[in-house]
Short mmCIF file of C-alpha atoms in Angstrom, two decimals:
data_model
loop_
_atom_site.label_atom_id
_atom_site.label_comp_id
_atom_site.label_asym_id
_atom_site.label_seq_id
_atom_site.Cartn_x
_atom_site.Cartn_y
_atom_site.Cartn_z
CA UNK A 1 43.20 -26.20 -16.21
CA UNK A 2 40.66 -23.61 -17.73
CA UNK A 3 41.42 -19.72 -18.09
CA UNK A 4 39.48 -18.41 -15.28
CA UNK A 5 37.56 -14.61 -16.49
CA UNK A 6 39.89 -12.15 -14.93
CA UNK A 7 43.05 -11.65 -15.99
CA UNK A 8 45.40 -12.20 -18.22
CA UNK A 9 47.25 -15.90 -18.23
CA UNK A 10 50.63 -16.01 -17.49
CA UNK A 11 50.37 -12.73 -15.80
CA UNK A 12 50.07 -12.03 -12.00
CA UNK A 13 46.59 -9.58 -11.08
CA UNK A 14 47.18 -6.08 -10.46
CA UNK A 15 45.26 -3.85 -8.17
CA UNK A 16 42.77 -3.41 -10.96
CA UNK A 17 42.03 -7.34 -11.36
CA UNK A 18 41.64 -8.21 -7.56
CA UNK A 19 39.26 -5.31 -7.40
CA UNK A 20 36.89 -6.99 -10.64
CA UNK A 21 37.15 -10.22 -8.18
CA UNK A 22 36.52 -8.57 -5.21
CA UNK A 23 33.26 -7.12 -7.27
CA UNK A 24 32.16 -10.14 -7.76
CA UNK A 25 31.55 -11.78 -4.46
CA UNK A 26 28.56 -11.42 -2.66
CA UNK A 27 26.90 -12.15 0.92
CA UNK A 28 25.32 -15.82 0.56
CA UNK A 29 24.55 -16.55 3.91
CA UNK A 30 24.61 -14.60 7.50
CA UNK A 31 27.58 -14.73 9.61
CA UNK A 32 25.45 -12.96 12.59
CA UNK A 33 22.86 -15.43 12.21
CA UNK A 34 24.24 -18.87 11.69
CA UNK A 35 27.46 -18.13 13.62
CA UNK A 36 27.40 -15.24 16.09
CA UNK A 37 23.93 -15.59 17.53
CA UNK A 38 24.61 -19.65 18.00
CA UNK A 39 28.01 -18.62 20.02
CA UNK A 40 26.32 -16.60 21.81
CA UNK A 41 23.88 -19.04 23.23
CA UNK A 42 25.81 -21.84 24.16
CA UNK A 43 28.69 -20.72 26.46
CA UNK A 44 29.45 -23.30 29.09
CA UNK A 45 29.81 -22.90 32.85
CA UNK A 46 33.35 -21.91 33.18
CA UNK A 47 34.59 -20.70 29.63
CA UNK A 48 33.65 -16.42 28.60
CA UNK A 49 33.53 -15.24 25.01
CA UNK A 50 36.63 -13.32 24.47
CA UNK A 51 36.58 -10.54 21.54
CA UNK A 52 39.92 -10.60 19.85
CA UNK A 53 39.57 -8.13 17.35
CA UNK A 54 37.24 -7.35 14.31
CA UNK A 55 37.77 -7.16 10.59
CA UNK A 56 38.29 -3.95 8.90
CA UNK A 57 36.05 -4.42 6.21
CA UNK A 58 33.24 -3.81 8.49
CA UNK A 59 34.16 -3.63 11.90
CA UNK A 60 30.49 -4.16 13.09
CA UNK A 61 29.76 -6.75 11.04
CA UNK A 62 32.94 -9.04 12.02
CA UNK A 63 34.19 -9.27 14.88
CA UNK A 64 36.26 -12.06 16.06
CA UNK A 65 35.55 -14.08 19.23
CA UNK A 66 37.38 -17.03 20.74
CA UNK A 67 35.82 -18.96 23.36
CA UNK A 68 38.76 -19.37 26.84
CA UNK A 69 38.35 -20.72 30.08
CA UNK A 70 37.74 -18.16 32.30
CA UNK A 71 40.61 -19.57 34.52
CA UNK A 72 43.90 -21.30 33.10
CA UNK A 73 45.53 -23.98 35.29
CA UNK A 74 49.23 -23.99 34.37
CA UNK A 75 49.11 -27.78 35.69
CA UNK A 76 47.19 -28.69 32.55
CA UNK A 77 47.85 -28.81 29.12
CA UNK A 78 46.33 -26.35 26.69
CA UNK A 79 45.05 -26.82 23.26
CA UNK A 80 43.98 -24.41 20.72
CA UNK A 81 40.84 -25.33 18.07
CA UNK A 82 40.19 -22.98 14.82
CA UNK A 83 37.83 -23.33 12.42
CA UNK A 84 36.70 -21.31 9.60
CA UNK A 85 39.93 -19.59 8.40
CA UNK A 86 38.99 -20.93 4.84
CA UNK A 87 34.92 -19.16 5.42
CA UNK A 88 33.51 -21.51 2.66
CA UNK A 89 34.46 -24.51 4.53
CA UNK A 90 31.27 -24.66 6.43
CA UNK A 91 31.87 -27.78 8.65
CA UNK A 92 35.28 -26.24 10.07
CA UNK A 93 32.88 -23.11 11.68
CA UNK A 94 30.05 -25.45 12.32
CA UNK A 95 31.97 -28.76 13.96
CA UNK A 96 33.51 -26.30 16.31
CA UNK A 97 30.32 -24.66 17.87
CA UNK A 98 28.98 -28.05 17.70
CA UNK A 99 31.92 -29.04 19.42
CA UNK A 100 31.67 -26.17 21.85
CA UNK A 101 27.89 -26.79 22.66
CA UNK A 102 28.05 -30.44 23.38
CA UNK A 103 31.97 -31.75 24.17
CA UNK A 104 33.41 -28.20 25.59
CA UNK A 105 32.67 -28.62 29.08
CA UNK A 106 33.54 -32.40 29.59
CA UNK A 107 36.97 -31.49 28.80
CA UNK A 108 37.85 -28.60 31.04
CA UNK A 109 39.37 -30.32 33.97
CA UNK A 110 41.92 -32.31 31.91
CA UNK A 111 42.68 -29.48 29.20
CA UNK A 112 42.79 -25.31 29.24
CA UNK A 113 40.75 -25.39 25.71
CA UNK A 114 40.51 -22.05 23.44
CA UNK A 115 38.15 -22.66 20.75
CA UNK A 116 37.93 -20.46 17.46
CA UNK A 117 35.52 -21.00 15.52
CA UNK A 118 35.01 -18.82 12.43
CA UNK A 119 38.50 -16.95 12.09
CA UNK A 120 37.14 -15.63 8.13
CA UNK A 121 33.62 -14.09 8.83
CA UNK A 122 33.83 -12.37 5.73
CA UNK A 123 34.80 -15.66 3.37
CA UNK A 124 31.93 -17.52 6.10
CA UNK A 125 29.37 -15.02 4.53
CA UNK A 126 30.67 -14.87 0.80
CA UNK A 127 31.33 -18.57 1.25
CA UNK A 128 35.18 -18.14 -0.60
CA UNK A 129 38.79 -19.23 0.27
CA UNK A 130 40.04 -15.72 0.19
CA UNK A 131 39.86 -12.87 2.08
CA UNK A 132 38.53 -9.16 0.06
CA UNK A 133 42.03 -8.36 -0.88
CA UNK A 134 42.02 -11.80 -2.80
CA UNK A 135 44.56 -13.38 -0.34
CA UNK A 136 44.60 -16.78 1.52
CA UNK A 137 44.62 -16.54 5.31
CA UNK A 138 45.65 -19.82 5.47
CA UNK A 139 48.90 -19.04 3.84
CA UNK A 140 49.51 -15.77 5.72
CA UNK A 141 50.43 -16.81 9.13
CA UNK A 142 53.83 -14.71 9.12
CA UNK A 143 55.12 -11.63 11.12
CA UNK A 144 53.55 -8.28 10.08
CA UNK A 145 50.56 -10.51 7.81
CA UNK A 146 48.23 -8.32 5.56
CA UNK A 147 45.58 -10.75 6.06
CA UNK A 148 43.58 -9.20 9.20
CA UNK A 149 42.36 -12.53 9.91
CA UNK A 150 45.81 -14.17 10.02
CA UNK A 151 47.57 -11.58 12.01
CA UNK A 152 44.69 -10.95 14.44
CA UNK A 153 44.53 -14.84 15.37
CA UNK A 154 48.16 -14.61 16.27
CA UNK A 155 48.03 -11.22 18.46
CA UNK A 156 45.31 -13.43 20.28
CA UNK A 157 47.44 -16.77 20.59
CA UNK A 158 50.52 -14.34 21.48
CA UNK A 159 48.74 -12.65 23.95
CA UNK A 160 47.29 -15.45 26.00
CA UNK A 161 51.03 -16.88 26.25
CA UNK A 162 50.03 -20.46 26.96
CA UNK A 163 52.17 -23.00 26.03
CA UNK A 164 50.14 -24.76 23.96
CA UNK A 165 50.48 -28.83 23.57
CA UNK A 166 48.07 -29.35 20.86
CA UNK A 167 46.35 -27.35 17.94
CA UNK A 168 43.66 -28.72 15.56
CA UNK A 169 42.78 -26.60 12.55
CA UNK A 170 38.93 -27.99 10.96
CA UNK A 171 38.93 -27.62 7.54
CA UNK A 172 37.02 -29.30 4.57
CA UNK A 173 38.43 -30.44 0.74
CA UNK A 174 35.20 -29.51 -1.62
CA UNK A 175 34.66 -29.89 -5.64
CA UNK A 176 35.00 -26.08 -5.52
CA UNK A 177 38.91 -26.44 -5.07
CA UNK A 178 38.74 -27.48 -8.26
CA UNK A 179 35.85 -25.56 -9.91
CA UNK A 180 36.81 -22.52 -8.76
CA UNK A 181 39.66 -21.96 -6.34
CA UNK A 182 42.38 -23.44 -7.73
CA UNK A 183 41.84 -21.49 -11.23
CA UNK A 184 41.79 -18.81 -9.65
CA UNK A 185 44.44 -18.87 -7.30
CA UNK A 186 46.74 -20.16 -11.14
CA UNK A 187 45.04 -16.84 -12.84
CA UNK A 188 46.17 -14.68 -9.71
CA UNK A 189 49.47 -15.74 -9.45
CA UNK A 190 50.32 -16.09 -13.55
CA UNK A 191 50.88 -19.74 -13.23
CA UNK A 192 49.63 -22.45 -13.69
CA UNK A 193 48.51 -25.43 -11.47
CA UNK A 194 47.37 -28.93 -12.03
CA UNK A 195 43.82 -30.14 -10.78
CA UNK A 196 43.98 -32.73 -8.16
CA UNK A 197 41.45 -35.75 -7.80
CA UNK A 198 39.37 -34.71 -4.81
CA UNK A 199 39.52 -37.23 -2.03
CA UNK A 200 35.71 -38.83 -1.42
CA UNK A 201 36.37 -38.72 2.76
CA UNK A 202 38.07 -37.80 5.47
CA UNK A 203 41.78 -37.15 6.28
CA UNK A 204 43.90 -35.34 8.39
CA UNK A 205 47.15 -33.05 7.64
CA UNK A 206 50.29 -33.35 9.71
CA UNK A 207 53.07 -31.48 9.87
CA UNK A 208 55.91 -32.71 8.36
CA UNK A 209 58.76 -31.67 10.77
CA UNK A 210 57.08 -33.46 13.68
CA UNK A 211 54.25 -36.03 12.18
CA UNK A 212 53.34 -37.50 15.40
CA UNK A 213 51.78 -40.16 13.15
CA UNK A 214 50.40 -42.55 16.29
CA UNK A 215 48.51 -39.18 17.13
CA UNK A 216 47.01 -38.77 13.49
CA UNK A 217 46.30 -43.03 13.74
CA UNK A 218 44.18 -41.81 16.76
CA UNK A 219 41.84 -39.23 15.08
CA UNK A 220 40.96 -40.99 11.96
CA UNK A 221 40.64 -44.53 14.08
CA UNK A 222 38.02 -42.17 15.69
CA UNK A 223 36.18 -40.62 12.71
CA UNK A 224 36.08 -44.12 10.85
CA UNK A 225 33.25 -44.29 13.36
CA UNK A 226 31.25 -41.48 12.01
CA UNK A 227 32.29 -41.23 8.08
CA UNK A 228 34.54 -42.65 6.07
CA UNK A 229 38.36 -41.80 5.31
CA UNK A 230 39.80 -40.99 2.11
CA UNK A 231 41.20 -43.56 -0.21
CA UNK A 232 45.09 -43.06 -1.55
CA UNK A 233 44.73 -42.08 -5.41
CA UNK A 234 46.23 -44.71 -8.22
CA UNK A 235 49.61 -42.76 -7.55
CA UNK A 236 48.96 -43.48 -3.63
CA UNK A 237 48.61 -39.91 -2.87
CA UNK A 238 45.80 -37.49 -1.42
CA UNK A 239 45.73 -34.24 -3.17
CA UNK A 240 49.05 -34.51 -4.60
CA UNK A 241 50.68 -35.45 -1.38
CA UNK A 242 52.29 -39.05 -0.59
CA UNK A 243 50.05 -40.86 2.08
CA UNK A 244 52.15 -41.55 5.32
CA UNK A 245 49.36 -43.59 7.40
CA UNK A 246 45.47 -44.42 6.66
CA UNK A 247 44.06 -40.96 5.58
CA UNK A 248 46.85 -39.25 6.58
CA UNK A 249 49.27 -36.33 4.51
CA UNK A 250 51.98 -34.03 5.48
CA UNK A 251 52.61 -30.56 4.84
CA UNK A 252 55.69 -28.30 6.29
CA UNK A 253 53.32 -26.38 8.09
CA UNK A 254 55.56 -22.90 9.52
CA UNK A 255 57.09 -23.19 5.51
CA UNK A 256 53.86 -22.55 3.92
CA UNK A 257 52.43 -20.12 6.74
CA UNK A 258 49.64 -22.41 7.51
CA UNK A 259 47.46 -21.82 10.53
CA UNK A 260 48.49 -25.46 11.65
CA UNK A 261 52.13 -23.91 11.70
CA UNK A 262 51.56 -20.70 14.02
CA UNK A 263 52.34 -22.50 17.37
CA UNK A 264 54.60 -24.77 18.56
CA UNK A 265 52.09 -27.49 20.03
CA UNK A 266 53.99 -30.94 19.76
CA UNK A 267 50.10 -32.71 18.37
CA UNK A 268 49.22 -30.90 15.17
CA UNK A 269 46.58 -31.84 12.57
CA UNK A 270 44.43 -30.19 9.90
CA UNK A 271 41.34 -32.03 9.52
CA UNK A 272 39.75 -32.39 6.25
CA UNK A 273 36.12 -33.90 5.49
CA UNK A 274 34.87 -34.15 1.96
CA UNK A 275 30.86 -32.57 1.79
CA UNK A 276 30.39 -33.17 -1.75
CA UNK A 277 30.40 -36.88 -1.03
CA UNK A 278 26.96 -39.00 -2.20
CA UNK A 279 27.64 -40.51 1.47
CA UNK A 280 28.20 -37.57 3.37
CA UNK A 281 25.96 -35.08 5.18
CA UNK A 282 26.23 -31.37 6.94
CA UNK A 283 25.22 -33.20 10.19
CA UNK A 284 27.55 -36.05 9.13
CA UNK A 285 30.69 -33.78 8.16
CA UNK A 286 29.98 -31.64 11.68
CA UNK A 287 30.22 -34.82 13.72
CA UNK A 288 33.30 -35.62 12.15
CA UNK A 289 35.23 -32.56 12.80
CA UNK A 290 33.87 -33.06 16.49
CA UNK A 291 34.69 -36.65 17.01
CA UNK A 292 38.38 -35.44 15.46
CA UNK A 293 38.79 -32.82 18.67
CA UNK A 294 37.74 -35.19 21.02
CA UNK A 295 40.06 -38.04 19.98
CA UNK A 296 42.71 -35.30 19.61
CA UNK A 297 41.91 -34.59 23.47
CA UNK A 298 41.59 -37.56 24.03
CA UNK A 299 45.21 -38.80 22.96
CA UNK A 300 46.81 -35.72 25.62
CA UNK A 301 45.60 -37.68 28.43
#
């Protein structure tokens, strides 16, 4: 793996290096403007926008909304969708207003829904894995987090106290893991890590305490219909992890303080859709994070 600029290798950053990355990163695209103005629009009968919070790098400029029902029925199941908590993965905010726009309100008298959709404004805008204090909020979901975005999602799931049967967490595998996040999560943490081959499709994450593998079956049967899932490498693995089913890896979830870990829902996935790929489009990757929620619905009833 190359040396990535900052730092020294072998040696974990100090305060001095994250600052030099945090220097570099810079607003690419609008978080008011492709997220927060969409949300805003396309509410359906029955659900309210719900501010959770708001990041303190610029309280005005993030704050954090999750779409509820504006009545729970304890008779129903609940489900929880987040997208966004890596901000570069674009299809993860995008497939859930999509998701929210057009499937949302079909769904509401057979599931209490909460939908998420950007839970990293500030990595949405700078389009990066990390939060500004060069730390992964999808490895922070842990009592007393520093990531604002981690801890601030769980306040919100704590505080709605449902008892939630499924979560699905939209997230996307890009060259960029490779390019660029991966080196420099290696240069941050003085080690050094391996490049994986990056998987040309779709697949999902489950957890690996509780697979629920005819569950996983379900969602890619139903994205096969919209883009295509990731093949097994020559060593029959997808990013470095065995492959259990078609598409299909497991991670301990709670172990690595994923967001697909924070709950206790007996249906967990991660979804992962490849947008680098010669046969894949925005529109194309967005309707595959949607079809995933729907056949992850779908499967509770």
């Amino acid at each position: 793996m190359q040396n990535y600029p900052i730092g020294t290798p072998g040696e974990p950053w100090g305060e001095e290096e994250k600052a030099q990355w945090k220097a570099q990163q810079t607003v690419k695209r609008s978080y008011q403007e492709e997220v927060l103005n969409k949300l805003f629009s396309i509410i359906p009968e029955g659900f309210e926008l719900k501010q959770y919070g708001a990041l303190p790098y610029d309280t005005a400029r993030y704050p954090l909304y999750a779409v509820i029902p504006k009545s729970f029925d304890a008779e129903k199941p609940s489900a929880l969708v987040t997208g966004g908590v890596h901000g570069y993965e674009t299809s993860g905010v995008q497939g859930a207003l999509q998701f929210i726009e057009t499937k949302l309100a079909q769904y509401a008298e057979q599931v209490n829904i909460v939908v998420v959709p950007c839970v990293s404004p500030w990595g949405y805008e700078s389009i990066n894995r990390w939060n500004p204090m060069a730390l992964d909020p999808n490895r922070s979901f842990y009592s007393d987090s520093p990531a604002p975005e981690s801890a601030q999602l769980m306040q919100l799931v704590s505080d709605l106290a449902l008892s939630l049967t499924l979560h699905i967490d939209l997230h996307e595998t890009t060259d960029t893991d490779n390019s660029e996040f991966r080196p420099a999560l290696a240069a941050r943490d003085g080690v050094t890590h391996d490049n994986w081959n990056i998987p040309d499709g779709f697949y999902t994450v489950a957890n690996t305490p509780s697979p629920q593998i005819e569950f996983q079956k379900a969602v890619i049967e139903a994205v096969k219909k919209v883009t295509h899932i990731a093949p097994a490498d020559e060593n029959g693995k997808i990013i470095g992890a065995d492959v259990v089913s078609e598409g299909v890896i497991c991670y301990d979830k709670k172990s690595l303080y994923l967001c697909g870990g924070m709950t206790d829902a007996k249906y967990v996935t991660t979804t992962e859709v490849y947008p680098d790929s010669d046969n894949a489009t925005p529109e194309n990757c967005n309707d595959a994070q949607v079809a995933a929620i729907c056949a992850a619905l779908d499967y509770l009833n």
